[in-house]
PDB file of C-alpha atoms in Angstrom:
ATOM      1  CA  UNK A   3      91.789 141.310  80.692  1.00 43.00           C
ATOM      2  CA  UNK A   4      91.998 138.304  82.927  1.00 44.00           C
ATOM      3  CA  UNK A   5      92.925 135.698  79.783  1.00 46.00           C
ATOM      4  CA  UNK A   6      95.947 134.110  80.159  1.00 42.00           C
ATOM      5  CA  UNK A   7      98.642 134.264  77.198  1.00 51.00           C
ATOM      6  CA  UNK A   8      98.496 131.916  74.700  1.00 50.00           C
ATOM      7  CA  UNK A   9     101.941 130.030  76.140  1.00 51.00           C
ATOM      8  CA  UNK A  10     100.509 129.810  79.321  1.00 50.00           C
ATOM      9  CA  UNK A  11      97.128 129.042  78.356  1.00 52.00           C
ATOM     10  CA  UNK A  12      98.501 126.239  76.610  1.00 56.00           C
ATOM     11  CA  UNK A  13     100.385 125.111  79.560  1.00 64.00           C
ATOM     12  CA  UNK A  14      97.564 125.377  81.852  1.00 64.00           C
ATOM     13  CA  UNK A  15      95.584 122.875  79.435  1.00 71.00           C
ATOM     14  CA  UNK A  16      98.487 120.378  79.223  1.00 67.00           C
ATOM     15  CA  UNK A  17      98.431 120.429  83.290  1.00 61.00           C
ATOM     16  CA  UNK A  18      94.653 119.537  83.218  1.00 64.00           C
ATOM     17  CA  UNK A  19      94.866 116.968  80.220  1.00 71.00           C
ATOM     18  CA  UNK A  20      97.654 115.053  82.419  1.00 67.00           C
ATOM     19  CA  UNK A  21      95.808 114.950  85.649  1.00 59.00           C
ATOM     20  CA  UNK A  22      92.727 114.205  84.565  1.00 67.00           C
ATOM     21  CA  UNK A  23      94.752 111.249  82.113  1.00 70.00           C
ATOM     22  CA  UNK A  24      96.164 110.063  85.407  1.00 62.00           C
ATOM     23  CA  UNK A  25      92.967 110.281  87.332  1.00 60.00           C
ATOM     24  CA  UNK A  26      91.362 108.410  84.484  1.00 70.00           C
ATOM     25  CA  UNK A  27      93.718 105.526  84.880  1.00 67.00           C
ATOM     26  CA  UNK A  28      93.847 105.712  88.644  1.00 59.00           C
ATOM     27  CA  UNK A  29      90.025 105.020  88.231  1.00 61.00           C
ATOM     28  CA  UNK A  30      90.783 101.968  85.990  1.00 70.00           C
ATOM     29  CA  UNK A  31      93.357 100.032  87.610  1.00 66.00           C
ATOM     30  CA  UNK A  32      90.919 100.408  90.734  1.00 60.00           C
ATOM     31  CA  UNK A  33      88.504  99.090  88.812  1.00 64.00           C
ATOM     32  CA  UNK A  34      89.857  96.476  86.659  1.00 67.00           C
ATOM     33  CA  UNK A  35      91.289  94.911  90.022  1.00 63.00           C
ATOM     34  CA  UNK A  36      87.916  95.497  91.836  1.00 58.00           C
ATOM     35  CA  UNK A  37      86.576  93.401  88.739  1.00 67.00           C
ATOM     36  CA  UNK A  38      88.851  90.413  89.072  1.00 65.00           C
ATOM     37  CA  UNK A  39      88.215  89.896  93.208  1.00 61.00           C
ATOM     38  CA  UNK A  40      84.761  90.210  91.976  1.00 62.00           C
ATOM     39  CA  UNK A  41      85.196  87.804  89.576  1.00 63.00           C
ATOM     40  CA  UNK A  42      87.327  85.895  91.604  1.00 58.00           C
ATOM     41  CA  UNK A  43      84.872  85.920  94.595  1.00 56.00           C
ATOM     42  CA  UNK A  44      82.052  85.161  92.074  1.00 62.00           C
ATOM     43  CA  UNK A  45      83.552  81.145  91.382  1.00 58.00           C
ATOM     44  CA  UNK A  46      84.572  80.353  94.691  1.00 53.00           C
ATOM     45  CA  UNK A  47      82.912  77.211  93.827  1.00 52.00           C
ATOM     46  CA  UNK A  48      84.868  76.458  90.512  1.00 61.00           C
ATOM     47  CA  UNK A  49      88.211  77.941  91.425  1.00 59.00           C
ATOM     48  CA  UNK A  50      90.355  75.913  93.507  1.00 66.00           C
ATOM     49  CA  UNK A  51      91.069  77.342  97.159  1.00 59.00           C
ATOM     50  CA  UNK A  52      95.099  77.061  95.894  1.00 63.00           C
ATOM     51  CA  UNK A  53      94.097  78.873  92.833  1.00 66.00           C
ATOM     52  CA  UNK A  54      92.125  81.810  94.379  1.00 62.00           C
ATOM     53  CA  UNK A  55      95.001  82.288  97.032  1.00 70.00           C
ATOM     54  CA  UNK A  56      97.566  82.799  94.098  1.00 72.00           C
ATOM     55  CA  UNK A  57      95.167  85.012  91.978  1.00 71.00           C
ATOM     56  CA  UNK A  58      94.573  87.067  94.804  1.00 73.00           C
ATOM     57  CA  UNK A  59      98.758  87.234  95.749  1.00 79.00           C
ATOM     58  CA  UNK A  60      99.545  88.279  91.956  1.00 77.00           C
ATOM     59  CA  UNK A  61      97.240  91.176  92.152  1.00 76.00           C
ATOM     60  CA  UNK A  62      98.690  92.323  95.282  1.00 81.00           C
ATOM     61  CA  UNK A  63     101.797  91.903  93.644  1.00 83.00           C
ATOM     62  CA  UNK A  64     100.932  94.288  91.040  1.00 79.00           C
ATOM     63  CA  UNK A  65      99.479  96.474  93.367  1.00 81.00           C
ATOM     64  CA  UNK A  66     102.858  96.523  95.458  1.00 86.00           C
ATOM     65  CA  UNK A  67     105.290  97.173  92.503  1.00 81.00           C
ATOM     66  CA  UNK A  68     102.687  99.993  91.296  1.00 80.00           C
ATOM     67  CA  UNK A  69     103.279 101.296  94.981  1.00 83.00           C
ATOM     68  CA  UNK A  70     106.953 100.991  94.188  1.00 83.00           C
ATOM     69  CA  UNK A  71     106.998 103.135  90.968  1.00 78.00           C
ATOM     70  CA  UNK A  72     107.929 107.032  91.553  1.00 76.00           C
ATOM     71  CA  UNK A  73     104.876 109.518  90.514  1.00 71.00           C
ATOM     72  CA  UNK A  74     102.654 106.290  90.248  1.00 69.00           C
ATOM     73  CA  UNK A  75      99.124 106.933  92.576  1.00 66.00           C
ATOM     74  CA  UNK A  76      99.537 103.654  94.387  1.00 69.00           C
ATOM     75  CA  UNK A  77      98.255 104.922  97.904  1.00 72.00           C
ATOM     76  CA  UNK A  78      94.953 105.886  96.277  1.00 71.00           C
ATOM     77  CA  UNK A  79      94.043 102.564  94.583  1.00 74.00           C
ATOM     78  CA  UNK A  80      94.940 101.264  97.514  1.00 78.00           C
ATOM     79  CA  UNK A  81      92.044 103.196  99.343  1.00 76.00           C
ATOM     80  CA  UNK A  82      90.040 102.661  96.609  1.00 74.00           C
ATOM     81  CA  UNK A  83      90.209  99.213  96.791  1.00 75.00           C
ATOM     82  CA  UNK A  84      89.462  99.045 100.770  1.00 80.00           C
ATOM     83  CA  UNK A  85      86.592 101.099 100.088  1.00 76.00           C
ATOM     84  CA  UNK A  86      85.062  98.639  97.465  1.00 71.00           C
ATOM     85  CA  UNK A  87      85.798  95.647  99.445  1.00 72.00           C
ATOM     86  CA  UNK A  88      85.404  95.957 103.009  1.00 76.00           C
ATOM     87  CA  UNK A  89      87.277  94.893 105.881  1.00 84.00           C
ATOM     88  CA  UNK A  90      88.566  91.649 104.602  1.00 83.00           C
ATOM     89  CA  UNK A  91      90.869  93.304 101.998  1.00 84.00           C
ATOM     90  CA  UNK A  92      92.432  95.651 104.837  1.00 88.00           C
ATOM     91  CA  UNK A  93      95.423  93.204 106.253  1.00 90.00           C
ATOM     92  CA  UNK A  94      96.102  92.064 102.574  1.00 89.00           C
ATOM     93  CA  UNK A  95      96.680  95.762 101.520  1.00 90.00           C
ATOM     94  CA  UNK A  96      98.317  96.922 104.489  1.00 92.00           C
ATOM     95  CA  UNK A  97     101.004  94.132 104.041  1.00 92.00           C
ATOM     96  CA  UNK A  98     101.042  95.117 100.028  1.00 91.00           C
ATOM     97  CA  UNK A  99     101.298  98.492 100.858  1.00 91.00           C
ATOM     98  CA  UNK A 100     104.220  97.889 103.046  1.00 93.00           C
ATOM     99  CA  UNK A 101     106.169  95.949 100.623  1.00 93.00           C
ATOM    100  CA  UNK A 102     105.936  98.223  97.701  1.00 91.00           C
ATOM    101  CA  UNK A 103     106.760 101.003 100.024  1.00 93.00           C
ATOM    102  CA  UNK A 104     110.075  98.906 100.795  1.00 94.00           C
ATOM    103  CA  UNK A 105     111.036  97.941  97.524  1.00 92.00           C
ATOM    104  CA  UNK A 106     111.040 101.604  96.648  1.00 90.00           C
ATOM    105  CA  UNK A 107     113.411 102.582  99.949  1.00 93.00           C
ATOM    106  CA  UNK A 108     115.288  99.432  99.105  1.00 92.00           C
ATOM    107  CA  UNK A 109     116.557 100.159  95.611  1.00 86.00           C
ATOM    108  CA  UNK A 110     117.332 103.609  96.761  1.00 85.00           C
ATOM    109  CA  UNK A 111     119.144 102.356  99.934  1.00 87.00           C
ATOM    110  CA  UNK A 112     121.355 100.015  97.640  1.00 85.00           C
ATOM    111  CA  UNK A 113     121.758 101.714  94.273  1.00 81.00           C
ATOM    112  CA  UNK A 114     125.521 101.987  93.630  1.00 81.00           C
ATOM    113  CA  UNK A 115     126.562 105.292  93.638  1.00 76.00           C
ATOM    114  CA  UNK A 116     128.484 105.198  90.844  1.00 77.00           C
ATOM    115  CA  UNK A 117     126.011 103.836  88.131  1.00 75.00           C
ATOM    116  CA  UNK A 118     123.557 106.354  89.840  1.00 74.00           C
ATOM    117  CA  UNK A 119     126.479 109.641  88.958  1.00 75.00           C
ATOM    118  CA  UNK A 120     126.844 107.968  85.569  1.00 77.00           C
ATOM    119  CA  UNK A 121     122.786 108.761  84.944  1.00 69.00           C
ATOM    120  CA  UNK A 122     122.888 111.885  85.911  1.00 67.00           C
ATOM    121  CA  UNK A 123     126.009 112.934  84.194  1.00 72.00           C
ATOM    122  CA  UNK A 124     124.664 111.524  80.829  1.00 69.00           C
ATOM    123  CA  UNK A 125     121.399 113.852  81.909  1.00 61.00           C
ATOM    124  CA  UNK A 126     123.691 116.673  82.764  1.00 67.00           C
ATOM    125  CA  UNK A 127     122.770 117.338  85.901  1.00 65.00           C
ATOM    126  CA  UNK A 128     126.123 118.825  87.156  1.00 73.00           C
ATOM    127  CA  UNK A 129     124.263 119.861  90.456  1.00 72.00           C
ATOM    128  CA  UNK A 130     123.004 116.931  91.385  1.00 67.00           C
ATOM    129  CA  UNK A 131     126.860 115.174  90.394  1.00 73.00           C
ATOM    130  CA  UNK A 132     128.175 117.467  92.370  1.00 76.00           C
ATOM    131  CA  UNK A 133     125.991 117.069  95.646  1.00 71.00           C
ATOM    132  CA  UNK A 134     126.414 113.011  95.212  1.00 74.00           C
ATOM    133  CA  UNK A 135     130.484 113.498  95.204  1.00 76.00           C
ATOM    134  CA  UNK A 136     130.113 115.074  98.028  1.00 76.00           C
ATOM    135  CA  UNK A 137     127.873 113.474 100.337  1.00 77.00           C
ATOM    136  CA  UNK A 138     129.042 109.757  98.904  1.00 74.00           C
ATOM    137  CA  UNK A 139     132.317 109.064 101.502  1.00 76.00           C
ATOM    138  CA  UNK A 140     130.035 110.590 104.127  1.00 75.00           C
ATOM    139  CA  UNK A 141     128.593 107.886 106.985  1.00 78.00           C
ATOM    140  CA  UNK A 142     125.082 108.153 107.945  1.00 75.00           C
ATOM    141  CA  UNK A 143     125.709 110.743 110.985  1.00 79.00           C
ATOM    142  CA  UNK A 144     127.762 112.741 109.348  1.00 78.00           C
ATOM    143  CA  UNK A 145     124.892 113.446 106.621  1.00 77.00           C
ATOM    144  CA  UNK A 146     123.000 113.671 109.310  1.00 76.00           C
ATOM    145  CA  UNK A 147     125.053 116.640 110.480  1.00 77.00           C
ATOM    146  CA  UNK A 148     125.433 118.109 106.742  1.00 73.00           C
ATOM    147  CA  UNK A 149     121.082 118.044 106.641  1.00 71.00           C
ATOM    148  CA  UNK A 150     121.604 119.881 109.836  1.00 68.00           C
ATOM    149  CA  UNK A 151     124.130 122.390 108.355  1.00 71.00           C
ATOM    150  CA  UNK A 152     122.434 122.780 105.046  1.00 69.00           C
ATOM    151  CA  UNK A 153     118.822 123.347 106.055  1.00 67.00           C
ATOM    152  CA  UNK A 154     117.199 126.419 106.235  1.00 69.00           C
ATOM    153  CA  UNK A 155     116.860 127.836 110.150  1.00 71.00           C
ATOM    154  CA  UNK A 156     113.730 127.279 110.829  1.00 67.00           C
ATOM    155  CA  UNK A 157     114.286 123.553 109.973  1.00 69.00           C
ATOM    156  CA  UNK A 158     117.238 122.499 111.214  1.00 68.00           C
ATOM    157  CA  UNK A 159     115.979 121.066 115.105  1.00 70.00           C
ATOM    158  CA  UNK A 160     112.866 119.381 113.171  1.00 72.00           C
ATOM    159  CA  UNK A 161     114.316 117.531 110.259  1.00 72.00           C
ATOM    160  CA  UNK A 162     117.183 115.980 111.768  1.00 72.00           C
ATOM    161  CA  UNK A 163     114.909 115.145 115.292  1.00 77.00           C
ATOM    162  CA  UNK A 164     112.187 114.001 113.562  1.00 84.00           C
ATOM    163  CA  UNK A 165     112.980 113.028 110.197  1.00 85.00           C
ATOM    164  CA  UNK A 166     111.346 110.052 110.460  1.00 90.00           C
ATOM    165  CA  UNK A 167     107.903 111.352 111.988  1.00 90.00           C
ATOM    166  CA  UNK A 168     107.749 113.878 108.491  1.00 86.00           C
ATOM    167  CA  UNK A 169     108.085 110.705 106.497  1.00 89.00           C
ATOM    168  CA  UNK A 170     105.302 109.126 108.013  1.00 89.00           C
ATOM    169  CA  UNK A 171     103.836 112.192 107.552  1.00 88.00           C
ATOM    170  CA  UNK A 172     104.555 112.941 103.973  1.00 86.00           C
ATOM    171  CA  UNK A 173     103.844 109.230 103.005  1.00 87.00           C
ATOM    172  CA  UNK A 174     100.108 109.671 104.106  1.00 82.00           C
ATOM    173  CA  UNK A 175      99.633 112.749 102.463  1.00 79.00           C
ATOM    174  CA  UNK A 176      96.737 113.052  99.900  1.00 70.00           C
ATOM    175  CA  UNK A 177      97.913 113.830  96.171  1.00 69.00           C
ATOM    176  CA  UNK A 178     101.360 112.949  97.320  1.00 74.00           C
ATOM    177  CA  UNK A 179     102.025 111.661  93.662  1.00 68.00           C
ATOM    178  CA  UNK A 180     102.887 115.159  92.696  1.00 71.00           C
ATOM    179  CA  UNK A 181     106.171 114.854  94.666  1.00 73.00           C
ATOM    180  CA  UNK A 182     106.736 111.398  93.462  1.00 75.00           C
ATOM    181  CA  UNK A 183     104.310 109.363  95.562  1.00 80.00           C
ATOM    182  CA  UNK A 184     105.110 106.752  98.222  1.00 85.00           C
ATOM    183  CA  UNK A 185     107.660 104.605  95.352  1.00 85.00           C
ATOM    184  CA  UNK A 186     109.493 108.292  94.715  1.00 84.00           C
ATOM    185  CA  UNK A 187     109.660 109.504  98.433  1.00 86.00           C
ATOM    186  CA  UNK A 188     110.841 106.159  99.641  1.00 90.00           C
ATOM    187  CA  UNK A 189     113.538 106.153  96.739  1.00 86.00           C
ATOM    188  CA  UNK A 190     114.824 109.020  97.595  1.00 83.00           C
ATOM    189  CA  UNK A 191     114.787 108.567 101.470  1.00 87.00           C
ATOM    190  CA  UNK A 192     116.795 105.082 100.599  1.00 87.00           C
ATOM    191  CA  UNK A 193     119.231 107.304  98.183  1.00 83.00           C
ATOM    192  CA  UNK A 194     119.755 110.089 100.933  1.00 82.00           C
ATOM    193  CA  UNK A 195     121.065 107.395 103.366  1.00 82.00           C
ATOM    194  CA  UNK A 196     119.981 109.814 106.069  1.00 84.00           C
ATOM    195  CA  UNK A 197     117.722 106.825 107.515  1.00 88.00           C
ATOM    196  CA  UNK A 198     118.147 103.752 108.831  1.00 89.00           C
ATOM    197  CA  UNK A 199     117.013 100.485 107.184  1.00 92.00           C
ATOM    198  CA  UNK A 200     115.265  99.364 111.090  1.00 94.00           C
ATOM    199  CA  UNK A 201     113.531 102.348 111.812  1.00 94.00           C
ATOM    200  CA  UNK A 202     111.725 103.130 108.539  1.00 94.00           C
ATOM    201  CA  UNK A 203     110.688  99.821 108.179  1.00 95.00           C
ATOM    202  CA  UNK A 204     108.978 100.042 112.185  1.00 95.00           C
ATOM    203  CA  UNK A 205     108.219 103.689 111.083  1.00 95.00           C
ATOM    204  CA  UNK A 206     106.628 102.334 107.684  1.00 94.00           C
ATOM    205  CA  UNK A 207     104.325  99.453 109.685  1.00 94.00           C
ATOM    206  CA  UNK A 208     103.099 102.131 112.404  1.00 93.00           C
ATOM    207  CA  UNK A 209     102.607 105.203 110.084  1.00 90.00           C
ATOM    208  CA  UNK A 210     100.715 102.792 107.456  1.00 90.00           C
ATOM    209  CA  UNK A 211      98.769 101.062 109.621  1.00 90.00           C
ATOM    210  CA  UNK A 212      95.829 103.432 110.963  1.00 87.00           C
ATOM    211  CA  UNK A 213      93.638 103.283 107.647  1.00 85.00           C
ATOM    212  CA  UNK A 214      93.518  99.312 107.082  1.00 88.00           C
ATOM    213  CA  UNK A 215      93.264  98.759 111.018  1.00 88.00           C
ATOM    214  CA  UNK A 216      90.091 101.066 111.362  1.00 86.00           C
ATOM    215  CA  UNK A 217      88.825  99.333 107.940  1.00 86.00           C
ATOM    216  CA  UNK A 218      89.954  96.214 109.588  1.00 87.00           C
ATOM    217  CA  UNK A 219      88.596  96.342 113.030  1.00 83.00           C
ATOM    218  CA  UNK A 220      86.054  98.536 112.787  1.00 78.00           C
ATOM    219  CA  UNK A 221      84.638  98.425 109.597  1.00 73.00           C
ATOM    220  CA  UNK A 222      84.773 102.042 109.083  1.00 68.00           C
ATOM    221  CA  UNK A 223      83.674 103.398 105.323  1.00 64.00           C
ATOM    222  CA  UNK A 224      86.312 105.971 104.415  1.00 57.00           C
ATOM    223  CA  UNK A 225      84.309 107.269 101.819  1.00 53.00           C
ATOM    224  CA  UNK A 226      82.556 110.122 103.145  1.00 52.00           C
TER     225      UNK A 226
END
């Protein structure tokens, strides 16, 4: 009484084995790139200013395409990484941040349609074929309309209104990597072409910006 069957006993365990596989390596990319400003910071003196500027943009750069990769916890070492180093990291992350962020909506905004239905028929995902035959000759307002039509009642005056307030939302939302993370939401907003390329980019900057500006300005600790 109260044991779980074996199936879903062992399913349970595979759960916990894969977050706490992804928390470990959350913890370690932090690290590692905690490590090398550290290091970095450590030979100001033998580094060359040129030098420490590029080190510094190739680990953002890793940082950002991390960001950009569905199911990939980006956000958090992001926050880790303004908690370890302070206020002078926060415009440098915020600016990484916002670029992985694009490149995700970007390659979702511009994948062709047809090399994306060619995927998903070799997956056999005749649903999903289906639903991209049919919204594909559709312009951006009349998907607009078909979200509208499609959505369940109680959400059909707050997606369409203020679609682009619940992505800000959804992108700041803790343990978001178990819907696919800022790279997979942002894909899939760019895929839905419900959006437009100007207004989640000003959406992106304002909705992104809190965390690094406190960090930033006020040199709040968001650790508690």
């Amino acid at each position: 009484m109260g044991e779980f069957p074996k199936g879903q006993q062992g399913t349970t365990t595979a759960r916990v084995l894969r977050t706490g596989g992804r928390l470990a390596l959350l913890l370690l990319l932090a690290y590692g790139i905690h490590l090398l400003i550290g290091w970095i910071s450590a030979r100001t003196a033998e580094i060359p200013p040129g030098a420490q500027v590029d080190m510094l943009m190739a680990l953002l750069l890793v940082y950002a395409l991390l960001l950009a990769i569905p199911f990939a916890p980006g956000i958090e070492i992001g926050l880790m990484l303004l908690a370890a180093e302070g206020p002078w990291i926060a415009p440098w992350i915020y600016l990484a941040t916002m670029a992985g962020l694009l490149i995700a909506y970007g390659v979702g905004e511009w994948v062709p349609y047809a090399r994306l239905r060619r995927i998903l028929a070799d997956l056999h995902m005749c649903r999903a074929c289906a639903l991209l035959e049919r919204t594909q000759p559709l312009s951006r307002p009349e998907r607009v309309m078909l979200l509208h039509n499609t959505a369940p009642k109680w959400l059909r005056l707050f997606i369409p209104r203020y679609r682009y307030l619940f992505l800000a939302v959804i992108v700041n939302l803790p343990g978001n990597a178990v819907i696919g993370g800022g790279g997979g939401i942002l894909f899939l907003t760019g895929l839905s072409r419900l959006f437009n390329p100007a207004t989640v980019t000003l959406t992106l900057a304002l909705g992104v910006m809190p965390v690094p500006l406190a960090v930033w300005v006020f040199g709040i600790d968001i650790l508690p």
